[in-house]
Amino acid sequence: MGLSFSKVLLITETPPGTPNGFGVTLDCMFREIAHAVVYTDAAFKEFGDRLGYLLAQVPYHPSGRFLLSFLTGKIPEWRGRYSSSWFKNNLSEKFSSVYAFVYSPECMKYANWIAKKCKLPLVVHLADHSPEFERPSSANILRGASKLVCITEEMKSKYERTLGRKDIEVLHNGAEQACSDIGTPNPAPFSKQNPFILCFIGGLFSNLHGDCIEDVFEAVSQIRKKNPCIEFHLYGQRQPADFLQDFIQADGITHHGIVMPLEKKFEIMENAHCFVIPSSFKEEKHRHYRYSFPTKLPELIASGRPIVSYGPKETATNRILETNNLGLRIHDRSVPKLVEFFETLVSQYQEGIKKFAPVSPKTLEKFSADSVRSKLRNILSFN
């Protein structure tokens, strides 16, 4: 029987609740677990201050002018050294474990130092793959962590081979009950007054979605030339800010930007008829992204809408959809295939729901937020 845990010290680059995949995932995971948050990315300071999170900027600027600040405990890190004074001044509370939800070695190394300082178990959760985690200094921390968690099965398999560990867990975002409870969208027949809404929710990144998302815009454009019954709505940030600027100004396309508060996503999902998940066909872009996990995938599955996964076969998204017999998976880059599918779905929508979105109770449970939180509680219990 595992020992019960009291309060967990969560150390991460991106704090819970931020409008991105990492923030959404942490908000889901820790919603019912007592925790304190230390975040290391100063870009979230305004958000962190508002929610009472503690900023420990790591790494800090290496300029020599910050040496005095480091020696007096005003900053947590300087040139790879960590301040015990800053730690004592800011982290006097008692915790049961340190949970490092990370995508950079710098944050993980700092969490490891704090865990040793507090003599607490360290759980490392790799939220994204980076070759830096395979370097000896990082790999040694991963081997020595009390528990190791990855975001996908693909990542788990990779780190099992890399580290020789056979106890790695997999944990990712889950779907709240509200996703399953959303109503049905406007029914067919579709028209300009009652449009078919194709939807993308999440950040658009040129290094992840370039060389594929453009095809979706082109497919929508071609369909609209014959019948203006389809619209493409996108929600989330764009990186860089001008990514796809020409495409999102096209007729029938609306980019709504970042969605806040996060609860607005349920209304967005209710209005959508179909979701698209693109992944770049470029090998150099796909090489590392294949280990990542689209945060919204469990929520999209729970919504009961068809999902189109457009990208190389070897991605976590495609493995999950294939395993659960969900969605349409297009692995060859082809605008005509996209056009054919969307046109068929528009004309035969009810049949499309039965074919591409047959969510079983077992699947809903597997991807539920309750299941995610239950698994996390088990991870946080130590013998």
Coordinates of C-alpha atoms in Angstrom, one line a residue:
M1 CA 0.0 0.0 0.0
G2 CA 1.5 3.4 -1.1
L3 CA 2.0 6.1 1.4
S4 CA -0.5 9.0 1.1
F5 CA 0.8 12.3 -0.2
S6 CA 0.0 15.7 1.2
K7 CA 1.1 18.7 -0.9
V8 CA 3.1 18.3 -4.1
L9 CA 5.7 20.8 -5.3
L10 CA 5.1 21.2 -9.1
I11 CA 8.1 22.6 -11.0
T12 CA 7.5 23.4 -14.6
E13 CA 8.3 25.9 -17.3
T14 CA 4.7 26.7 -18.1
P15 CA 2.3 27.1 -15.1
P16 CA -1.2 25.4 -15.0
G17 CA -4.0 27.1 -16.7
T18 CA -2.0 29.0 -19.3
P19 CA -3.7 28.9 -22.8
N20 CA -1.4 26.4 -24.3
G21 CA -1.0 22.6 -24.3
F22 CA 1.2 22.4 -21.3
G23 CA -0.9 24.7 -19.2
V24 CA -4.1 22.9 -20.1
T25 CA -2.6 19.5 -19.3
L26 CA -1.4 20.6 -15.9
D27 CA -4.7 22.2 -15.1
C28 CA -6.4 18.9 -15.8
M29 CA -3.8 16.7 -13.9
F30 CA -3.6 18.7 -10.7
R31 CA -7.1 20.0 -10.4
E32 CA -8.0 17.8 -7.4
I33 CA -4.4 17.4 -6.0
A34 CA -3.0 19.8 -3.4
H35 CA 0.1 21.5 -4.9
A36 CA 2.3 24.5 -5.0
V37 CA 3.7 25.8 -8.3
V38 CA 7.2 27.0 -9.2
Y39 CA 7.6 28.0 -12.8
T40 CA 10.8 28.9 -14.6
D41 CA 9.8 30.8 -17.7
A42 CA 9.6 34.5 -17.0
A43 CA 7.4 35.0 -20.1
F44 CA 4.5 33.9 -17.9
K45 CA 5.2 36.3 -15.1
E46 CA 2.0 38.4 -15.5
F47 CA -0.1 35.2 -15.6
G48 CA 1.8 33.6 -12.7
D49 CA 1.6 36.7 -10.5
R50 CA -2.2 36.8 -11.0
L51 CA -2.6 33.2 -9.8
G52 CA 0.0 33.4 -7.0
Y53 CA 2.6 31.1 -8.5
L54 CA 6.3 31.5 -7.7
L55 CA 8.6 32.4 -10.5
A56 CA 12.1 30.9 -10.3
Q57 CA 13.7 32.1 -13.5
V58 CA 16.0 29.3 -14.6
P59 CA 18.3 29.8 -16.3
Y60 CA 18.8 33.5 -15.3
H61 CA 20.7 35.9 -17.4
P62 CA 24.5 35.0 -17.2
S63 CA 25.7 38.6 -17.2
G64 CA 28.3 39.3 -14.5
R65 CA 26.2 42.2 -13.1
F66 CA 23.8 39.6 -11.6
L67 CA 26.5 38.0 -9.5
L68 CA 25.6 40.1 -6.4
S69 CA 21.9 39.3 -6.8
F70 CA 22.8 35.7 -6.8
L71 CA 25.1 35.9 -3.8
T72 CA 22.4 37.8 -1.8
G73 CA 19.7 35.3 -2.7
K74 CA 17.7 37.6 -4.9
I75 CA 17.7 35.3 -7.9
P76 CA 17.5 31.4 -8.0
E77 CA 20.3 30.7 -10.5
W78 CA 23.4 32.1 -12.1
R79 CA 25.7 30.4 -14.6
G80 CA 24.5 26.9 -13.7
R81 CA 24.7 27.4 -9.9
Y82 CA 21.6 27.5 -7.7
S83 CA 21.0 29.7 -4.7
S84 CA 20.4 28.1 -1.4
S85 CA 19.5 31.5 0.1
W86 CA 16.8 32.0 -2.5
F87 CA 15.5 28.5 -1.8
K88 CA 15.3 29.1 1.9
N89 CA 13.6 32.5 1.5
N90 CA 10.9 31.2 -0.9
L91 CA 10.4 27.5 -0.3
S92 CA 10.0 26.9 3.4
E93 CA 6.8 24.8 3.1
K94 CA 6.8 21.1 3.6
F95 CA 6.1 18.9 0.6
S96 CA 5.7 15.2 0.0
S97 CA 7.4 15.0 -3.5
V98 CA 8.7 17.1 -6.3
Y99 CA 6.9 16.8 -9.7
A100 CA 8.9 18.1 -12.6
F101 CA 6.7 18.6 -15.7
V102 CA 9.3 19.7 -18.2
Y103 CA 10.3 20.1 -21.8
S104 CA 13.8 21.5 -21.1
P105 CA 16.8 20.0 -19.3
E106 CA 17.4 23.3 -17.4
C107 CA 14.1 23.1 -15.6
M108 CA 14.5 19.4 -14.9
K109 CA 18.0 19.9 -13.4
Y110 CA 16.7 22.6 -11.1
A111 CA 13.8 20.4 -10.0
N112 CA 16.4 17.6 -9.3
W113 CA 18.5 20.0 -7.2
I114 CA 15.4 21.1 -5.2
A115 CA 14.4 17.4 -4.6
K116 CA 17.8 16.6 -3.3
K117 CA 17.8 19.7 -1.2
C118 CA 14.5 18.7 0.4
K119 CA 15.3 15.0 0.4
L120 CA 12.1 14.3 -1.5
P121 CA 11.2 11.8 -4.2
L122 CA 11.5 13.3 -7.7
V123 CA 9.0 12.5 -10.4
V124 CA 10.0 13.6 -13.9
H125 CA 7.3 14.0 -16.5
L126 CA 8.7 14.6 -20.0
A127 CA 6.1 16.8 -21.7
D128 CA 8.0 16.9 -25.0
H129 CA 11.0 15.1 -26.5
S130 CA 14.3 16.8 -26.9
P131 CA 17.7 15.3 -27.9
E132 CA 19.1 17.2 -24.9
F133 CA 17.4 14.7 -22.6
E134 CA 19.6 12.0 -24.1
R135 CA 22.9 13.8 -23.0
P136 CA 24.7 12.1 -20.1
S137 CA 23.9 14.8 -17.5
S138 CA 20.2 14.7 -18.3
A139 CA 20.0 10.9 -18.8
N140 CA 21.5 10.4 -15.4
I141 CA 18.8 12.4 -13.7
L142 CA 16.1 10.5 -15.7
R143 CA 17.6 7.2 -14.6
G144 CA 17.8 8.3 -11.0
A145 CA 14.3 9.8 -10.7
S146 CA 12.0 8.0 -8.3
K147 CA 9.4 7.8 -11.1
L148 CA 9.5 8.7 -14.8
V149 CA 6.5 9.7 -16.8
C150 CA 6.2 10.4 -20.6
I151 CA 3.5 12.1 -22.6
T152 CA 3.0 9.3 -25.2
E153 CA 3.6 5.6 -25.7
E154 CA 6.1 6.4 -28.5
M155 CA 8.1 8.6 -26.1
K156 CA 7.9 5.8 -23.4
S157 CA 9.4 3.3 -25.8
K158 CA 12.1 5.6 -26.9
Y159 CA 13.2 6.3 -23.3
E160 CA 13.0 2.7 -22.3
R161 CA 15.6 2.0 -24.9
T162 CA 17.7 5.0 -24.1
L163 CA 17.7 4.6 -20.3
G164 CA 17.1 0.9 -19.7
R165 CA 14.1 1.7 -17.5
K166 CA 11.0 -0.6 -17.6
D167 CA 8.8 1.3 -15.2
I168 CA 8.0 4.4 -17.3
E169 CA 4.3 5.6 -17.1
V170 CA 2.4 7.4 -19.7
L171 CA 0.1 10.3 -18.8
H172 CA -1.4 13.1 -20.9
N173 CA -4.3 15.5 -20.9
G174 CA -7.8 14.1 -20.3
A175 CA -11.3 15.1 -21.4
E176 CA -13.6 16.6 -18.8
Q177 CA -17.2 15.4 -18.6
A178 CA -18.3 18.7 -20.3
C179 CA -16.7 17.5 -23.6
S180 CA -19.0 14.5 -23.7
D181 CA -22.0 16.6 -22.7
I182 CA -21.8 19.1 -25.5
G183 CA -24.9 19.2 -27.7
T184 CA -25.0 18.2 -31.3
P185 CA -24.1 20.8 -33.9
N186 CA -26.4 22.4 -36.4
P187 CA -27.7 19.5 -38.7
A188 CA -27.5 19.2 -42.4
P189 CA -28.3 20.2 -45.1
F190 CA -25.4 22.7 -45.0
S191 CA -25.5 26.1 -46.7
K192 CA -24.0 29.5 -46.6
Q193 CA -26.6 30.4 -43.9
N194 CA -26.0 27.1 -42.0
P195 CA -22.3 26.4 -42.7
F196 CA -20.4 23.2 -42.1
I197 CA -17.7 24.2 -39.5
L198 CA -14.3 22.7 -39.9
C199 CA -12.2 23.5 -36.8
F200 CA -8.6 23.5 -35.5
I201 CA -8.0 24.2 -31.8
G202 CA -4.5 24.7 -30.5
G203 CA -1.3 26.6 -31.3
L204 CA -0.2 26.8 -34.9
F205 CA 3.6 26.5 -35.1
S206 CA 5.5 26.7 -38.4
N207 CA 7.9 24.0 -37.4
L208 CA 5.1 21.5 -36.5
H209 CA 2.2 22.4 -38.9
G210 CA 3.9 24.0 -41.8
D211 CA 3.9 22.0 -45.1
C212 CA 0.5 20.5 -44.2
I213 CA -2.0 23.0 -42.8
E214 CA -1.7 25.0 -46.0
D215 CA -3.3 22.0 -47.8
V216 CA -6.4 22.3 -45.6
F217 CA -6.8 25.9 -46.5
E218 CA -6.5 25.1 -50.1
A219 CA -9.0 22.2 -49.9
V220 CA -11.5 24.6 -48.2
S221 CA -10.9 27.2 -50.8
Q222 CA -11.5 24.7 -53.7
I223 CA -14.8 23.5 -52.1
R224 CA -16.0 27.1 -51.5
K225 CA -15.6 27.9 -55.2
K226 CA -18.3 25.3 -55.9
N227 CA -20.3 25.7 -52.7
P228 CA -19.8 28.2 -50.0
C229 CA -21.2 25.9 -47.3
I230 CA -17.9 25.2 -45.5
E231 CA -16.0 27.4 -43.2
F232 CA -12.6 26.9 -41.5
H233 CA -12.3 28.3 -37.9
L234 CA -9.0 28.2 -36.0
Y235 CA -8.4 29.0 -32.4
G236 CA -5.0 29.5 -30.6
Q237 CA -1.7 31.3 -31.0
R238 CA 0.5 31.4 -34.1
Q239 CA 4.3 31.1 -34.0
P240 CA 5.7 33.1 -35.5
A241 CA 3.0 35.7 -35.3
D242 CA 2.8 36.1 -39.1
F243 CA 2.6 32.4 -39.8
L244 CA -0.1 31.7 -42.4
Q245 CA -1.0 35.4 -42.5
D246 CA -2.1 35.3 -46.2
F247 CA -4.1 32.1 -45.7
I248 CA -6.1 33.2 -42.7
Q249 CA -7.3 36.3 -44.6
A250 CA -9.0 34.1 -47.3
D251 CA -12.8 33.9 -47.8
G252 CA -14.4 31.5 -45.4
I253 CA -11.4 31.4 -43.0
T254 CA -11.5 32.9 -39.5
H255 CA -8.5 32.8 -37.1
H256 CA -9.9 33.7 -33.6
G257 CA -6.6 33.8 -31.7
I258 CA -6.1 32.6 -28.1
V259 CA -9.2 31.4 -26.3
M260 CA -9.6 32.7 -22.7
P261 CA -11.0 31.7 -20.4
L262 CA -10.2 28.0 -21.2
E263 CA -13.9 27.0 -20.6
K264 CA -14.9 28.8 -23.8
K265 CA -13.5 25.8 -25.7
F266 CA -16.7 23.8 -24.9
E267 CA -18.9 26.3 -26.8
I268 CA -16.3 26.2 -29.7
M269 CA -16.4 22.4 -29.8
E270 CA -20.2 22.4 -29.7
N271 CA -20.4 24.6 -32.9
A272 CA -17.9 22.4 -34.8
H273 CA -18.8 19.7 -37.2
C274 CA -15.3 18.2 -37.8
F275 CA -11.8 18.7 -36.3
V276 CA -8.6 18.6 -38.1
I277 CA -5.1 17.7 -36.7
P278 CA -2.3 18.5 -39.1
S279 CA 1.3 17.3 -38.8
S280 CA 4.1 18.4 -41.1
F281 CA 5.1 15.9 -43.8
K282 CA 8.7 17.3 -43.8
E283 CA 10.9 14.6 -42.2
E284 CA 13.2 17.1 -40.4
K285 CA 10.1 18.7 -38.8
H286 CA 8.3 15.4 -38.1
R287 CA 11.4 13.6 -36.6
H288 CA 10.8 14.9 -33.0
Y289 CA 7.1 15.9 -33.2
R290 CA 6.2 12.3 -33.7
Y291 CA 6.7 11.8 -29.9
S292 CA 4.5 14.7 -28.9
F293 CA 0.8 14.7 -28.0
P294 CA -1.9 17.1 -29.3
T295 CA -3.3 18.2 -25.9
K296 CA -6.9 18.6 -27.3
L297 CA -7.1 15.0 -28.7
P298 CA -8.9 13.4 -25.8
E299 CA -11.4 16.3 -25.7
L300 CA -12.0 16.1 -29.5
I301 CA -12.5 12.3 -29.2
A302 CA -15.0 12.8 -26.4
S303 CA -17.0 15.3 -28.4
G304 CA -18.2 12.7 -30.8
R305 CA -17.2 14.7 -33.9
P306 CA -15.2 13.3 -36.8
I307 CA -11.5 13.9 -36.7
V308 CA -9.2 14.3 -39.7
S309 CA -5.5 13.5 -38.9
Y310 CA -3.4 14.8 -41.8
G311 CA 0.2 13.9 -41.6
P312 CA 2.8 11.1 -41.5
K313 CA 1.6 7.7 -40.2
E314 CA 4.2 7.5 -37.4
T315 CA 2.7 10.0 -35.0
A316 CA 1.1 9.6 -31.5
T317 CA -2.2 11.0 -32.9
N318 CA -2.4 8.4 -35.6
R319 CA -1.5 5.5 -33.3
I320 CA -4.2 6.5 -30.8
L321 CA -6.9 7.0 -33.5
E322 CA -6.0 3.8 -35.3
T323 CA -6.0 1.8 -32.0
N324 CA -9.4 3.1 -31.1
N325 CA -10.8 2.9 -34.7
L326 CA -11.5 6.6 -34.8
G327 CA -11.1 9.4 -37.3
L328 CA -9.9 9.6 -40.9
R329 CA -6.1 9.3 -41.2
I330 CA -4.6 10.7 -44.4
H331 CA -0.9 9.8 -44.5
D332 CA -0.1 11.0 -48.1
R333 CA 0.1 14.7 -48.8
S334 CA -2.9 15.3 -51.1
V335 CA -5.2 18.2 -51.5
P336 CA -7.6 16.2 -53.7
K337 CA -8.0 13.6 -50.9
L338 CA -8.9 16.3 -48.4
V339 CA -11.4 17.8 -50.9
E340 CA -13.0 14.4 -51.5
F341 CA -13.3 13.7 -47.8
F342 CA -14.7 17.1 -46.8
E343 CA -17.2 17.1 -49.6
T344 CA -18.4 13.6 -48.7
L345 CA -18.7 14.5 -45.1
V346 CA -20.7 17.6 -45.8
S347 CA -23.1 15.7 -48.0
Q348 CA -23.3 12.6 -45.7
Y349 CA -22.7 14.0 -42.2
Q350 CA -24.7 11.6 -40.1
E351 CA -23.1 8.6 -41.9
G352 CA -19.7 10.3 -41.3
I353 CA -20.3 10.5 -37.6
K354 CA -21.2 6.8 -37.4
K355 CA -18.1 5.9 -39.4
F356 CA -15.4 8.2 -38.0
A357 CA -16.5 9.1 -34.5
P358 CA -18.0 5.9 -32.8
V359 CA -16.8 6.6 -29.3
S360 CA -17.4 3.6 -27.0
P361 CA -17.9 4.0 -23.2
K362 CA -14.6 2.2 -22.7
T363 CA -12.8 4.7 -24.9
L364 CA -14.4 7.7 -23.1
E365 CA -13.3 6.3 -19.8
K366 CA -9.7 5.7 -21.0
F367 CA -9.4 9.3 -22.1
S368 CA -11.4 11.0 -19.3
A369 CA -9.9 13.6 -17.0
D370 CA -11.0 11.5 -14.0
S371 CA -8.9 8.6 -15.3
V372 CA -5.9 10.9 -15.7
R373 CA -6.2 12.2 -12.2
S374 CA -6.7 8.8 -10.7
K375 CA -3.5 7.6 -12.5
L376 CA -1.6 10.7 -11.2
R377 CA -2.7 9.9 -7.6
N378 CA -1.2 6.4 -8.0
I379 CA 2.0 7.8 -9.4
L380 CA 2.3 10.2 -6.4
S381 CA 1.9 7.4 -3.9
F382 CA 5.3 5.9 -2.8
N383 CA 5.9 2.6 -1.0

